[in-house]
Every structure is written in C-alpha cells, then in structure tokens.
Amino acid sequence: MSTVTQEKLTSDQLDQLCINTIRFLAVDAVEKAKSGHPGAPMGMAAMAYTLWTRHLRFNPKNPHWANRDRFVLSNGHASMLLYSLLHLSGFDLPLEQLQQFRQWGSITPGHPEYGVTPGVEVTTGPLGQGFANGVGMGIAEQFLASTFNKDENLIEHYTYAFCGDGCMEEGITSEAASLAGHLQLGRLIYFYDDNQISIDGNTRIAFTENVNKRFEAYGWHVQDLLDGNDVEALDRAINMAKSVKDRPSLIVCHTTIGYGSPNGQGTGKVHGNPISKVGKDEIKLTKENLGWPADQTFLVPDEARQVFRAAGERGAALEAEWNKRFEAYKGRNPELGAQLDAALNRKLPQGWDAALPVFAPKDGPIATRNAGGLVMNALAAANPTFIGGSADLDESTFTHLEHYDSFEPSPEKDGKYTGRNLHYGIREHAMGAAVNGMAAHGGVWPFGATFFVFSDYMRPSVRLSALMQIPSIFVWTHDSVAVGEDGPTHEPIEQLMSLRAIPGLTVIRPADANETAVAWHYIFQMTGPVGLILTRQKLPVLDQTKFASATNLTKGAYVLSEAKGGQPQLILIATGSEVALAIEAQVKLEESGIATRVVSMPSWELFEAQSEEYQQEVLPDSVTARLSLELGISMGWERWIGPQGASLSIDHFGASAPYETVLKEFGYTVENVTVLGQMLVKDPKGTQKRLRQDQRKFTSGGHIANAPASGDEGHS
C-alpha cells in the first residue's frame, strides 16, 4: 500500500500515523456512502488505537476464541471506527467492504450487527444497549472463571466498551451500571467518550450531571483524562483499571468530535453528516491539517498496517498457548474439562433431559409457572452452566434454582461468583440486555424472568435478541387478566400479540405442565431467542392417555382432541390456559350435536415453520367455522380463523377482582364458549357482530365500570 512518508518514523509519529489511518478510513467511507457518523470515530481514534494495539487480546483468524477480550461499541453510530479497526487488525473484512459502507449486500451496515461482520460481538445502535450487554458478558466471564478456574486460569478475559454521551443519558445504562457496581465486576473496563456534543448541539442543553460522581456512587472506579488523544495517558489509565480487581472501571476521555476538521470539530455538524457537509473543501482541509495526503482515499500506510497486524499476531500466539493449557487442564480435570468444553461449544451434557418431569392429571391443578420451576431445577441439575434470575420476583416467577447459591461477590466465599441465581433487582431493561450479553458471550444458558406485563420494559432488548438470533431465554409469568386483583396495570392485554410481531422471536404459551416441560426441552436446543409465557393461576394437567401428547408442542399447533367421527364442523383454537376451557366446551358442543375439534396452539412461530400439508391437517380450509380463545387482543387472529371465524378476545384493559370473576365477566366460561360455537356454525357474521358489541361494552368511555353486571349478559 502507499505510505505517507518514506522517512523513519519516531514512536510518536507512528502512533499518530495509525490514529489518522483510523480517522480517514472513517471519513472516506462516510463520504462515499453520503451518510454516516464521522465525528465520533475521529474523536475516539486515539482511544481505539491504544486499546487495540496495546491491550486487547483477540485472534483475527478465530474471532470466536473463548478467552478473547470482548470489545463492545455501545455508541454504535460510530461503526466505521470498529470496521476500520477490524480491517486493519486482519479480520476477514477487506477494504472493499469499507468502501461499500452502508450499501446493499455489504457486511458493513450502518450500525454493527452480530453475525454479519466478523469480530462484532453484539448488535449495537440503540444507545445504552451495548453498555448493558457488556455487563452480561462480565457476568458470564466471572461465573465461568469461578466455576472452572481450578488449577488453571482458562477464563480470564476483560470486557471493554466504548460509550458516548447518548449512552450515558439512556436509562438502561443507569440500571446496568448500578448492577455492575453492586456485583463488583472488576474485569469491566469502559471508556466514556465525553465530547459534549449530541445531534441537537452541546449536551449542556439537556445533560449537566456529574457523570464521574454518579459512577463513583454506583461503585465504579473512575479516572478522568483531560486529553483523550494522549496515547500514553490512555495506556496508563488502562493499566490502572486492570489493577482494580473489585470494581468495574470507567475511563472518562475528554475528546473533540470531528477532531482535525478546521471548521467542523467540536460542533454538531460532524455528528451525523459527512465532513463535506461542513463545506465543500472541508475534507481536503482536514487532511491537510493532520498531514494526510489530500488526493488519496481509503489510504492504509504500510507502517500502520504492520502495527495493527502485529497486535493480531500476538493474539493468535496467545490463543495457541491457551489451547495447549486447555488440553493440559482437561488431562488433569477430565470432568470439569469436559463440562467446560461442552459449555464453550454449546453442547448439552449426555443425558441432560433424563430427569425432566412428566406430569399426570393427579399432579394438578398446577400453574405453568410452578411447573416451569420444577422443570428448570431438573435442567439445572443436568446443565452446570444454566444460570439466570428474575427482576426481584423469584417468589412469584418460580425461577429460583434450588440448591444453588446466589451470584454475588460474597466475602465468605472469597469473592467467588459460582452462584447460579442472579438477582437483577428491579431492573428489567438492564436484565434483558444482560441476558443478551451472556448469550452472545457463550458458555452459559442464560435466562431472565419477570411478570409478562413488564416485558414492555424489556422490549428493546428482546427485539435485539431476535435481530442477533442469539439463544436468550425470557421467562414471563402472570400471563393474562387472570392475575386478577392486581388489576389493569398488571394484566397483560396487548403484550402477547406485540411480541409475536417481532421477527425471529419464538413465543411459547403452553397449555399445561407437560407442554411447559416440552417447551423447556425445546428451548434448550434452540439457537435463537424465546419468550416463555406462563400462568399464575392453576391449570389442570391434561390426560395424555386421552388427549394428544404434549410433545406435539414443537410443531406449534396440533390437534389436541379430535371431533367425534374425525370430521369437525367447528374448530376451537386455544393457547395457554384457554386450552382447558376449550376442552370443557368441546364436551358441551359435541353434546349439542356440533362435531368440534380442539387445537392447542402454543406457538404461532413454530406452527408457521411447519409444512403447508401439516398446517392443512390441523386447520383444513374445508372447516371455516373457527373460534379462537385467547386472553389478549384479537389482532392477528384473522390469519388462523379466516373470514368466517371469530375470536373470543380482550380488546380492552382488564379489571381488579378475583380472577374467576374477571374471567366470567369477560366471557371466558364454558357456557359462553358453547353458545358462541353454536352461533358460529350457523351464523358467522352474526357471531362476529355480537363479539364486537361485547368489546364496545367494555371499552365505552375506557372504563370497565361500563361493563355489564353479569358475564352472561352480552355473551350468550
């Protein structure tokens, strides 16, 4: 490649050459794309150069080396900073891809995407998410290290993250920083790019808090660098952070956004626009200002490339040495070695599912949250890296792993983090992102749990888990208006359908204890994220000698109970707790002469993945009378019920009362379902009209007080 100078460079000159290489790769890529964020990479280039060439341990030839340091770009709009580093360090990201920044088919999208670009650890862009992902990675590292580092420190990496002003302002960062400080995650080292510029201008228009004091209050070790371009000061700060073992570290770097642009640096002009937007000659002026050839683009001097490639070569040597140590470890510790090897390669232990419970009708009634807890504990006994917790709701979600300690820096345990019960506190937003970080880290099967209605607090993280297709497990209990007395604030209505709207997320709402067990069995083998939706109220255990096996859950929907004669006139399609109601109504409908099939549909996504032939077996086009039963909004059900079908749904908020009363008032009774089924076979349009009228009665004026006094009125 071309060089900037043929003269022998001093150490300082070589540093600046490498730093400017990062800057101008970002400037040129954004300019060619005519969109992007050049200012942040220009300001953070010295931070990145110092970390990546002097401290970060990675192997470009194997981006998935288990003991690599993790690097997270939380302010993901600065993606060209990361792409420049990956290219220069020797990852499989050729220069041509930088030249195709933000273009169709490239592996250099506008924000870093996990699974798209080699070396990208997590998908970032929504500010603060990467910050919280890193906390999850730190948890995973500490757990694996404490569990397996017996006579050899096989797991001992750092998690580094770059964050900007926007990350610091987002609420998720506060939650995650508080959790990390409480847990004393000493191998977290974060850099705050304090350039005081956001899209609307100087951050003082909205953000004047003392970030340093705030993080000290969280329990972090904080250093403040007045000059974020001082390589030696940055190097010393990183070494200092490494020496602090009992606290996460924040290095506050005061930088200048758009560094080097004579007319743009330090202003919002270079935040989200090409440098040429500042002025038609601004790129030329910037290159001249920093001693860069103004007539060349995408220039990578040989001297700079050699520095970055040397860092990658050191990492390759470190991995080779680590592999030898791992083999020796397995020889000395065959059981632990096999467990760690399986965990790092996401392989389940032999016989992992042998102890999964099978429930009989005599075991019921049992809430699916309770059944889920029994199943989870059986899985925990078989899988040593199954770890997770709830948002301060263990007693309600039944997700506590019995016989295992809490994950915490307990003094009496010498600060060992071997516990498998995480206490996230009331921090659902951070919990969701931390679970994602743990899943992306690898080596663990992570879960997070809370009430279903609070999935709204987690939605950004859930969405990103689906975008990344990582095996995050979200357990949501108290799944419907059957929460009862807690009332509308705690009764999910639209949440179930809104989660089904997320592409790539598998949502499972099991009908009973056995479907719950099968769901967990399936979840442990999934490679993408899943939301498991469980009841608070007790449900009967369906008799598998009488009805179809719960193992059919993996198909998403199945004929649970066939109509007499095998030719249904009516199909009741139900999910979760409503399946038991459908079974009871089927008896009454059959007695009235209507051949009725009951379909359990625990997962739309799994059913959609089945063949057209199978879908027709379950929901044949020839049967147009279909009634869906679900304690949630009706939107979306038209796909499965068709134009002649109807939905018994809740398109309004809930009410505070004992759950039996709430269900009765909203029409979820055997009598009402029987009448609706009879009507539907004879008069589809009339049934649809009646159900719409019922919804209006409950939503008129927006208050349940306008509802009819009796569940029979307006429903039959």
XYZ file of C-alpha atoms in Angstrom:
716
model
C 0.000 0.000 0.000
C 1.030 3.618 -0.324
C 2.869 5.284 2.520
C 2.575 8.797 3.828
C 6.319 9.215 4.161
C 9.422 7.270 3.351
C 11.245 8.668 6.388
C 11.896 6.641 9.515
C 9.081 7.388 11.941
C 9.526 8.087 15.630
C 7.303 6.247 18.088
C 5.032 9.260 18.467
C 4.842 9.750 14.708
C 3.916 6.106 14.214
C 1.187 6.438 16.832
C -0.256 9.450 15.036
C 0.003 7.720 11.654
C -2.039 4.797 12.971
C -4.572 7.073 14.635
C -5.042 9.147 11.496
C -5.420 5.980 9.443
C -8.466 5.127 11.561
C -9.807 8.653 11.242
C -9.578 8.913 7.493
C -10.890 5.433 6.751
C -13.994 6.589 8.626
C -14.083 9.962 6.867
C -13.689 8.424 3.403
C -16.237 5.649 3.988
C -18.886 8.058 5.261
C -18.185 10.411 2.380
C -18.509 7.644 -0.202
C -21.757 6.433 1.378
C -23.018 10.025 1.654
C -24.284 9.156 5.131
C -22.939 8.137 8.494
C -21.229 9.488 11.589
C -17.594 10.515 11.041
C -17.202 12.794 14.060
C -17.124 10.159 16.796
C -14.521 7.930 15.086
C -12.322 10.977 14.526
C -12.513 11.872 18.202
C -12.154 8.329 19.559
C -9.400 7.119 17.239
C -6.638 7.532 19.824
C -8.657 5.597 22.434
C -9.260 2.808 19.945
C -5.663 2.669 18.757
C -4.271 2.452 22.285
C -6.671 -0.259 23.383
C -6.483 -2.405 20.254
C -2.731 -2.345 19.761
C -1.524 -2.418 23.370
C -4.137 -4.261 25.429
C -6.984 -6.010 23.612
C -6.447 -9.765 23.199
C -8.005 -11.184 20.044
C -7.227 -13.503 17.165
C -8.470 -12.220 13.787
C -8.223 -15.731 12.354
C -10.561 -17.040 15.031
C -12.961 -14.287 16.170
C -14.680 -16.811 18.469
C -11.700 -17.763 20.645
C -13.318 -18.356 24.031
C -10.832 -16.359 26.117
C -10.582 -13.330 23.857
C -11.235 -9.929 25.324
C -14.656 -8.635 24.340
C -14.982 -5.217 22.734
C -18.389 -3.545 22.557
C -19.082 -0.321 20.687
C -22.097 0.868 22.637
C -22.300 4.117 20.659
C -22.832 2.045 17.536
C -23.376 5.007 15.230
C -19.550 5.223 15.278
C -19.482 1.918 13.407
C -16.767 2.999 10.984
C -14.409 3.173 13.952
C -14.981 -0.525 14.575
C -14.900 -1.505 10.897
C -11.601 0.339 10.476
C -10.124 -1.497 13.454
C -11.326 -4.876 12.247
C -9.923 -4.337 8.754
C -6.594 -3.012 9.975
C -6.199 -5.819 12.527
C -6.611 -8.568 9.952
C -10.177 -9.754 10.408
C -11.944 -11.037 7.314
C -13.137 -7.572 6.381
C -11.435 -6.448 3.168
C -11.014 -2.794 2.256
C -13.646 -3.206 -0.446
C -16.217 -3.737 2.283
C -15.284 -0.451 3.935
C -15.762 1.162 0.543
C -19.273 -0.340 0.491
C -20.205 1.067 3.891
C -23.990 1.183 4.372
C -24.669 -0.344 0.941
C -26.923 -3.225 -0.034
C -25.252 -6.603 0.432
C -22.201 -5.282 2.291
C -21.043 -6.586 5.665
C -20.502 -3.024 6.884
C -24.033 -1.919 7.821
C -24.824 1.456 9.343
C -24.601 0.064 12.875
C -22.601 -3.012 13.951
C -24.538 -6.255 13.573
C -23.690 -9.515 15.303
C -23.327 -12.379 12.842
C -22.838 -10.059 9.868
C -19.346 -8.668 10.376
C -16.511 -10.863 11.725
C -15.373 -9.539 15.075
C -18.594 -7.740 16.022
C -19.597 -9.095 19.436
C -23.135 -7.692 19.672
C -25.545 -5.623 17.628
C -25.441 -2.035 18.851
C -27.029 1.217 17.812
C -29.873 1.811 20.273
C -27.815 3.710 22.807
C -27.049 2.057 26.126
C -27.789 -1.455 24.902
C -24.123 -2.237 24.329
C -23.284 -0.862 27.765
C -25.701 -3.343 29.347
C -24.641 -6.183 27.022
C -21.119 -5.749 28.324
C -22.348 -6.171 31.888
C -23.877 -9.504 30.855
C -20.567 -10.518 29.300
C -18.809 -9.596 32.526
C -21.241 -11.756 34.490
C -20.650 -14.704 32.166
C -16.867 -14.304 32.420
C -16.892 -14.153 36.221
C -19.216 -17.153 36.502
C -17.202 -19.339 34.135
C -13.921 -18.278 35.701
C -15.102 -19.016 39.237
C -16.645 -22.318 38.194
C -13.803 -23.719 36.102
C -10.550 -21.936 37.011
C -9.383 -24.559 39.479
C -5.690 -25.048 38.760
C -5.502 -23.021 35.560
C -6.919 -19.595 34.733
C -8.559 -20.572 31.463
C -11.230 -17.872 31.598
C -9.682 -14.505 32.445
C -10.622 -12.001 29.794
C -11.701 -8.387 30.039
C -14.789 -6.783 28.575
C -14.132 -3.337 27.139
C -16.782 -0.944 25.891
C -16.832 2.471 24.258
C -19.757 4.692 25.230
C -20.846 8.193 24.333
C -22.928 10.941 25.866
C -26.083 9.369 24.483
C -25.308 6.069 26.192
C -24.851 7.905 29.469
C -28.247 9.564 29.123
C -30.254 6.412 28.410
C -31.978 4.821 31.395
C -30.730 1.331 30.620
C -27.181 2.487 31.340
C -28.142 3.588 34.831
C -29.719 0.219 35.569
C -26.786 -1.737 34.159
C -24.126 0.422 35.802
C -25.839 0.061 39.163
C -25.949 -3.724 38.765
C -22.316 -3.948 37.662
C -21.162 -1.829 40.574
C -23.135 -3.920 43.042
C -21.658 -7.118 41.610
C -18.135 -5.650 41.685
C -17.377 -6.810 38.137
C -13.705 -5.896 38.141
C -12.991 -7.090 34.612
C -15.250 -4.488 33.032
C -13.361 -1.501 31.630
C -15.465 1.145 29.893
C -14.420 4.291 28.052
C -16.714 7.318 28.079
C -16.184 9.499 25.018
C -17.086 12.787 26.639
C -17.194 15.103 23.600
C -20.210 17.072 24.884
C -21.974 17.008 21.516
C -25.250 15.349 20.555
C -27.433 15.786 17.489
C -29.180 18.868 18.842
C -25.924 20.564 19.804
C -23.946 20.873 23.009
C -25.052 18.352 25.611
C -25.458 21.095 28.232
C -28.903 21.830 26.798
C -30.129 18.606 28.424
C -27.295 16.893 30.287
C -25.402 18.644 33.063
C -24.981 15.938 35.692
C -21.599 14.907 37.081
C -21.109 11.539 35.415
C -17.909 10.859 37.339
C -19.598 11.240 40.721
C -22.587 9.276 39.536
C -20.453 6.271 38.615
C -18.446 6.541 41.806
C -21.763 6.324 43.641
C -22.570 3.170 41.668
C -19.339 1.636 42.961
C -17.169 2.111 39.884
C -13.510 3.101 39.762
C -13.398 6.343 37.764
C -10.470 8.026 36.034
C -10.678 11.343 34.206
C -8.417 12.085 31.241
C -8.460 15.702 30.188
C -6.887 14.797 26.835
C -8.491 11.774 25.206
C -5.866 11.933 22.458
C -2.913 11.319 24.798
C -1.824 7.767 23.957
C 0.500 7.377 26.917
C -2.076 8.702 29.365
C -4.637 6.320 27.898
C -2.199 3.433 28.247
C -1.558 4.268 31.896
C -5.287 4.576 32.579
C -5.978 1.148 31.113
C -3.218 -0.404 33.197
C -4.611 1.288 36.279
C -8.094 -0.037 35.502
C -6.685 -3.553 35.155
C -5.143 -3.280 38.589
C -8.530 -2.597 40.180
C -9.943 -6.060 40.821
C -13.030 -5.351 42.888
C -14.780 -2.633 40.873
C -15.720 -2.023 37.246
C -13.792 0.874 35.735
C -14.849 3.945 33.807
C -12.216 5.948 31.950
C -13.652 9.348 31.104
C -11.945 10.646 27.960
C -12.457 14.284 27.051
C -12.311 14.370 23.270
C -13.225 16.612 20.382
C -15.835 15.315 17.976
C -14.631 15.583 14.380
C -11.057 16.083 15.572
C -8.948 17.759 12.896
C -11.748 19.350 10.888
C -10.899 23.068 10.946
C -14.498 24.237 10.625
C -16.388 21.254 11.983
C -14.609 19.882 15.035
C -16.375 20.379 18.319
C -19.746 21.009 16.660
C -22.847 19.001 15.877
C -22.162 19.469 12.141
C -19.927 16.374 12.089
C -22.096 14.169 14.269
C -24.319 12.561 11.678
C -23.192 14.057 8.374
C -20.270 13.569 6.001
C -17.470 16.067 6.599
C -18.216 17.620 3.215
C -21.480 18.925 4.678
C -19.415 21.355 6.716
C -18.040 22.816 3.496
C -17.141 21.570 0.045
C -13.394 21.715 0.778
C -13.562 20.525 4.367
C -12.224 17.021 3.726
C -9.212 18.463 1.908
C -8.669 20.988 4.686
C -8.963 18.292 7.349
C -6.448 16.011 5.659
C -4.014 18.849 5.181
C -4.490 19.896 8.802
C -3.492 16.418 10.006
C -0.729 15.916 7.459
C -2.609 13.386 5.347
C -2.441 13.134 1.543
C -5.447 15.123 0.374
C -5.580 13.412 -3.012
C -5.961 9.834 -1.723
C -8.905 7.970 -0.258
C -9.010 4.787 1.810
C -5.274 5.062 2.339
C -3.649 2.481 4.624
C 0.077 3.115 5.040
C 2.222 0.005 5.312
C 3.663 1.149 8.632
C 0.199 1.486 10.165
C -0.986 -1.842 8.834
C 2.056 -3.565 10.331
C 1.319 -2.159 13.783
C -2.278 -3.389 13.767
C -1.420 -6.766 12.222
C 1.246 -7.300 14.876
C -1.448 -6.979 17.535
C -3.474 -9.663 15.786
C -0.451 -11.924 15.523
C 0.170 -11.570 19.257
C -3.408 -12.620 19.825
C -3.024 -15.686 17.623
C 0.020 -16.698 19.671
C -1.942 -16.170 22.884
C -4.723 -18.435 21.645
C -2.262 -21.146 20.610
C -0.732 -21.041 24.076
C -4.216 -21.049 25.645
C -5.223 -24.128 23.637
C -2.224 -26.016 24.990
C -3.117 -25.038 28.530
C -6.705 -26.135 27.970
C -5.623 -29.569 26.767
C -3.392 -29.981 29.798
C -6.249 -28.823 32.042
C -8.573 -31.451 30.579
C -5.971 -34.099 31.288
C -5.783 -33.078 34.941
C -9.502 -32.332 35.345
C -11.366 -34.653 32.959
C -14.861 -33.995 34.350
C -14.521 -30.236 34.605
C -12.687 -30.120 31.296
C -15.485 -31.984 29.556
C -18.073 -29.682 31.099
C -16.231 -26.528 30.069
C -15.560 -27.838 26.578
C -19.247 -28.684 26.157
C -20.321 -25.291 27.501
C -17.987 -23.316 25.249
C -19.203 -25.283 22.213
C -22.863 -25.114 23.309
C -23.188 -28.865 23.605
C -25.572 -30.307 26.138
C -24.258 -32.903 28.588
C -25.134 -36.508 27.870
C -28.446 -37.410 29.473
C -29.304 -33.780 30.145
C -33.031 -34.410 29.691
C -33.311 -37.734 31.506
C -34.736 -36.238 34.698
C -37.294 -33.917 33.117
C -40.593 -34.392 34.938
C -43.669 -35.891 33.302
C -46.909 -34.789 34.897
C -50.104 -36.797 35.407
C -53.635 -35.457 35.953
C -53.331 -36.336 39.634
C -50.439 -33.838 39.886
C -52.743 -30.983 39.019
C -54.060 -28.485 39.083
C -50.746 -26.690 38.789
C -49.850 -23.284 37.384
C -47.468 -23.411 34.470
C -45.125 -21.057 36.384
C -44.874 -23.703 39.125
C -44.395 -26.481 36.603
C -41.767 -24.376 34.895
C -39.864 -24.035 38.152
C -39.798 -27.810 38.617
C -38.550 -28.303 35.077
C -35.904 -25.595 35.400
C -34.478 -27.209 38.508
C -34.256 -30.555 36.762
C -32.397 -28.861 33.917
C -30.112 -27.037 36.341
C -29.021 -30.305 37.903
C -28.027 -31.622 34.475
C -26.516 -28.468 32.958
C -23.832 -26.801 35.104
C -23.898 -23.526 33.162
C -27.642 -22.881 33.255
C -27.787 -19.526 35.042
C -30.240 -16.675 35.463
C -32.695 -14.933 37.678
C -35.581 -12.547 37.945
C -36.239 -8.859 38.443
C -36.767 -9.269 42.195
C -39.576 -11.766 41.625
C -38.207 -15.231 42.423
C -41.096 -15.999 44.745
C -43.610 -15.104 42.043
C -41.974 -16.404 38.862
C -40.739 -19.644 40.480
C -37.472 -19.333 38.573
C -35.158 -19.733 41.579
C -32.719 -22.593 41.072
C -32.848 -24.587 44.285
C -29.651 -25.908 45.872
C -27.553 -23.224 44.160
C -26.071 -20.074 45.621
C -26.647 -16.523 44.536
C -24.252 -14.983 42.039
C -22.565 -12.341 44.156
C -19.173 -11.229 45.441
C -19.763 -12.762 48.846
C -16.898 -12.194 51.310
C -17.416 -15.571 52.935
C -16.927 -17.180 49.530
C -13.697 -15.306 48.845
C -15.441 -13.279 46.170
C -16.208 -16.358 44.087
C -19.022 -15.980 41.600
C -20.093 -19.606 41.363
C -23.735 -18.977 42.260
C -26.279 -19.615 39.525
C -29.090 -17.399 40.834
C -28.756 -13.860 39.540
C -30.526 -11.100 41.413
C -31.127 -8.429 38.790
C -33.102 -6.238 41.136
C -35.965 -4.233 39.731
C -34.094 -3.557 36.521
C -35.993 -5.278 33.704
C -34.442 -3.141 30.969
C -30.882 -3.977 32.023
C -31.824 -7.591 32.712
C -32.947 -8.164 29.127
C -29.756 -6.674 27.707
C -27.557 -8.518 30.199
C -29.164 -11.816 29.210
C -28.306 -10.936 25.602
C -24.732 -10.184 26.609
C -24.427 -13.524 28.364
C -25.894 -15.358 25.381
C -23.529 -13.587 22.984
C -20.588 -14.292 25.283
C -21.233 -18.018 25.147
C -20.574 -20.801 27.614
C -23.830 -20.284 29.518
C -27.552 -20.870 29.045
C -28.900 -17.568 30.409
C -32.441 -16.557 31.343
C -34.225 -13.571 32.826
C -37.696 -13.547 34.338
C -40.402 -11.088 35.327
C -44.156 -10.536 35.049
C -45.389 -10.647 31.476
C -46.767 -7.114 31.561
C -43.238 -5.856 32.292
C -41.937 -7.359 29.073
C -42.667 -3.849 27.816
C -39.660 -2.656 29.827
C -37.549 -5.304 28.078
C -38.795 -4.908 24.550
C -35.759 -3.125 23.040
C -33.502 -5.902 24.315
C -35.892 -8.628 23.190
C -36.019 -7.089 19.733
C -32.235 -7.028 19.529
C -32.011 -10.659 20.650
C -34.218 -11.540 17.698
C -32.136 -9.433 15.341
C -28.974 -11.157 16.552
C -30.569 -14.618 16.711
C -28.842 -15.478 19.955
C -30.207 -18.021 22.465
C -31.595 -15.625 25.062
C -34.330 -17.069 27.259
C -37.036 -14.762 28.591
C -39.490 -16.200 31.119
C -42.657 -14.180 31.664
C -45.266 -15.241 34.208
C -48.655 -13.817 35.255
C -49.649 -14.022 31.628
C -53.185 -12.614 31.483
C -56.121 -10.904 33.167
C -56.182 -13.966 35.408
C -53.672 -12.005 37.502
C -56.950 -10.820 38.997
C -56.884 -8.475 41.961
C -53.733 -6.614 40.866
C -55.830 -5.078 38.136
C -55.212 -3.477 34.729
C -51.723 -2.183 35.493
C -50.502 -5.751 35.923
C -52.749 -7.574 33.470
C -51.165 -8.022 30.040
C -53.504 -7.460 27.113
C -51.547 -6.491 24.004
C -48.162 -7.894 25.045
C -48.622 -11.376 23.607
C -49.501 -10.176 20.138
C -46.884 -7.440 20.198
C -44.159 -9.990 20.890
C -45.420 -12.214 18.103
C -44.865 -9.210 15.839
C -41.094 -9.358 16.419
C -39.472 -11.312 13.562
C -37.261 -14.124 14.748
C -38.607 -14.351 18.299
C -40.239 -17.650 19.212
C -43.128 -17.114 21.619
C -44.424 -20.159 23.501
C -47.507 -20.150 25.718
C -48.012 -23.708 26.991
C -51.392 -25.124 27.963
C -50.382 -27.190 30.966
C -47.475 -28.614 32.938
C -46.483 -31.147 30.275
C -46.486 -28.595 27.478
C -44.306 -26.469 29.754
C -41.818 -29.304 30.175
C -41.718 -29.944 26.434
C -41.258 -26.225 25.837
C -38.178 -26.146 28.078
C -36.816 -29.250 26.389
C -37.155 -27.495 23.049
C -35.747 -24.200 24.333
C -32.517 -25.840 25.450
C -31.881 -26.894 21.870
C -32.746 -23.598 20.212
C -30.196 -21.254 18.684
C -32.428 -18.173 18.697
C -34.332 -16.283 21.408
C -37.533 -17.451 23.011
C -40.226 -15.944 25.204
C -41.919 -18.440 27.513
C -45.324 -17.217 28.741
C -46.647 -18.865 31.922
C -49.720 -18.637 34.131
C -50.196 -17.543 37.679
C -53.421 -19.498 38.114
C -53.551 -23.258 38.446
C -54.491 -25.347 35.412
C -55.481 -28.993 35.041
C -52.862 -31.401 33.757
C -54.272 -32.758 30.516
C -54.525 -36.540 30.386
C -52.050 -37.682 27.724
C -53.685 -41.097 27.577
C -56.867 -39.367 26.424
C -55.534 -36.383 24.500
C -52.651 -35.962 22.080
C -49.151 -35.948 23.521
C -47.664 -32.657 24.686
C -44.574 -33.472 22.619
C -46.544 -32.040 19.711
C -45.819 -28.596 21.144
C -42.705 -28.482 18.988
C -44.989 -28.255 15.943
C -46.502 -25.036 17.261
C -50.106 -26.250 16.948
C -51.687 -29.674 16.952
C -54.993 -31.461 17.229
C -55.292 -31.998 20.950
C -58.771 -33.506 20.882
C -60.436 -34.630 17.691
C -64.119 -34.290 16.884
C -66.206 -37.411 17.060
C -66.030 -39.093 13.691
C -62.920 -37.095 12.749
C -64.819 -34.569 10.612
C -65.227 -31.334 12.568
C -67.843 -28.727 11.901
C -66.117 -26.340 14.296
C -62.518 -25.859 15.402
C -61.697 -24.291 18.747
C -58.154 -22.872 18.625
C -56.756 -22.028 22.029
C -53.473 -21.078 23.645
C -52.221 -21.402 27.186
C -54.809 -21.516 29.949
C -57.660 -21.252 27.473
C -56.957 -24.760 26.153
C -58.558 -26.306 29.231
C -61.620 -24.113 28.627
C -61.786 -25.295 25.027
C -61.680 -28.942 26.147
C -64.603 -28.374 28.512
C -66.585 -26.519 25.863
C -65.925 -29.286 23.346
C -67.877 -31.710 25.513
C -70.900 -29.404 25.572
C -70.693 -28.665 21.859
C -70.497 -32.346 20.984
C -73.488 -32.987 23.210
C -75.404 -30.343 21.259
C -74.598 -32.122 18.003
C -71.679 -29.991 16.754
C -68.603 -32.040 15.908
C -65.800 -29.996 17.457
C -62.029 -30.225 17.183
C -59.761 -28.622 19.779
C -56.397 -27.324 18.602
C -53.732 -26.332 21.081
C -51.594 -23.575 19.542
C -48.747 -22.833 21.973
C -46.538 -21.137 19.372
C -47.506 -19.329 16.188
C -43.881 -19.191 15.086
C -43.326 -22.934 15.378
C -46.583 -23.614 13.535
C -45.626 -21.206 10.761
C -42.424 -23.213 10.291
C -44.371 -26.395 9.516
C -45.215 -27.566 6.032
C -48.376 -26.427 4.279
C -49.546 -30.036 4.354
C -49.274 -30.227 8.130
C -50.967 -26.871 8.607
C -53.852 -28.107 6.494
C -54.106 -31.244 8.608
C -54.579 -29.134 11.711
C -56.610 -26.267 10.229
C -58.171 -27.531 6.990
C -59.625 -24.918 4.654
C -62.783 -27.013 4.484
C -63.669 -26.067 8.070
C -64.470 -22.367 8.080
C -66.139 -22.205 11.498
C -63.186 -21.480 13.759
C -63.264 -19.828 17.160
C -60.024 -18.655 18.781
C -59.810 -18.422 22.548
C -57.102 -16.219 23.993
C -56.881 -13.805 26.898
C -55.474 -10.985 24.825
C -56.223 -8.765 21.856
C -57.773 -10.230 18.724
C -55.465 -8.506 16.246
C -53.659 -11.091 14.178
C -56.019 -13.983 14.821
C -57.684 -13.424 11.455
C -54.759 -15.296 9.940
C -55.831 -18.527 11.617
C -59.592 -18.152 11.951
C -60.234 -16.874 8.418
C -63.099 -14.630 7.264
C -65.800 -16.925 8.647
C -64.188 -17.324 12.046
C -64.377 -15.339 15.266
C -62.199 -14.514 18.260
C -63.116 -14.541 21.900
C -60.577 -11.941 22.920
C -59.910 -8.961 25.175
C -59.517 -5.757 23.195
C -59.659 -3.581 26.280
C -57.855 -3.300 29.584
C -58.557 -5.647 32.457
C -60.122 -5.212 35.874
C -59.314 -5.700 39.528
C -61.214 -8.617 41.047
C -60.657 -12.284 41.861
C -59.539 -13.904 38.619
C -62.537 -16.222 38.470
C -64.796 -13.163 38.462
C -62.712 -11.399 35.812
C -62.813 -14.409 33.505
C -66.551 -14.786 33.958
C -67.261 -11.111 33.331
C -65.195 -11.175 30.156
C -66.989 -14.245 28.845
C -64.377 -16.961 29.366
C -66.852 -19.554 30.560
C -67.824 -22.940 29.228
C -71.371 -21.705 28.714
C -70.371 -18.683 26.694
C -67.868 -20.562 24.527
C -70.503 -23.217 23.866
C -73.057 -20.613 22.774
C -70.509 -18.801 20.597
C -69.534 -22.056 18.931
C -73.133 -22.924 18.200
C -73.778 -19.462 16.785
C -70.640 -19.517 14.655
C -71.582 -22.697 12.837
C -74.965 -21.233 11.943
C -74.297 -17.503 11.593
C -70.620 -16.424 11.305
C -71.383 -12.758 10.622
C -73.850 -12.556 13.473
C -71.302 -14.088 15.854
C -68.635 -11.610 14.778
C -71.055 -8.743 15.292
C -72.005 -9.967 18.755
C -68.359 -10.178 19.814
C -67.705 -6.664 18.531
C -70.656 -5.397 20.547
C -69.277 -7.092 23.646
C -65.920 -5.355 23.205
C -67.616 -1.972 22.880
C -69.458 -2.526 26.143
C -66.152 -2.996 27.939
C -64.310 -0.160 26.230
C -67.002 2.534 26.160
C -65.504 5.514 27.921
C -62.376 3.476 28.569
C -63.643 2.124 31.907
C -64.584 -1.372 32.976
C -67.321 0.201 35.097
C -69.362 0.336 31.904
C -69.255 -3.427 31.571
C -72.426 -5.468 32.095
C -73.047 -6.664 35.614
C -73.075 -10.329 34.661
C -70.845 -12.415 32.453
C -73.961 -13.945 30.899
C -75.254 -10.582 29.692
C -73.933 -9.720 26.253
C -72.028 -13.001 25.875
C -74.705 -15.527 25.114
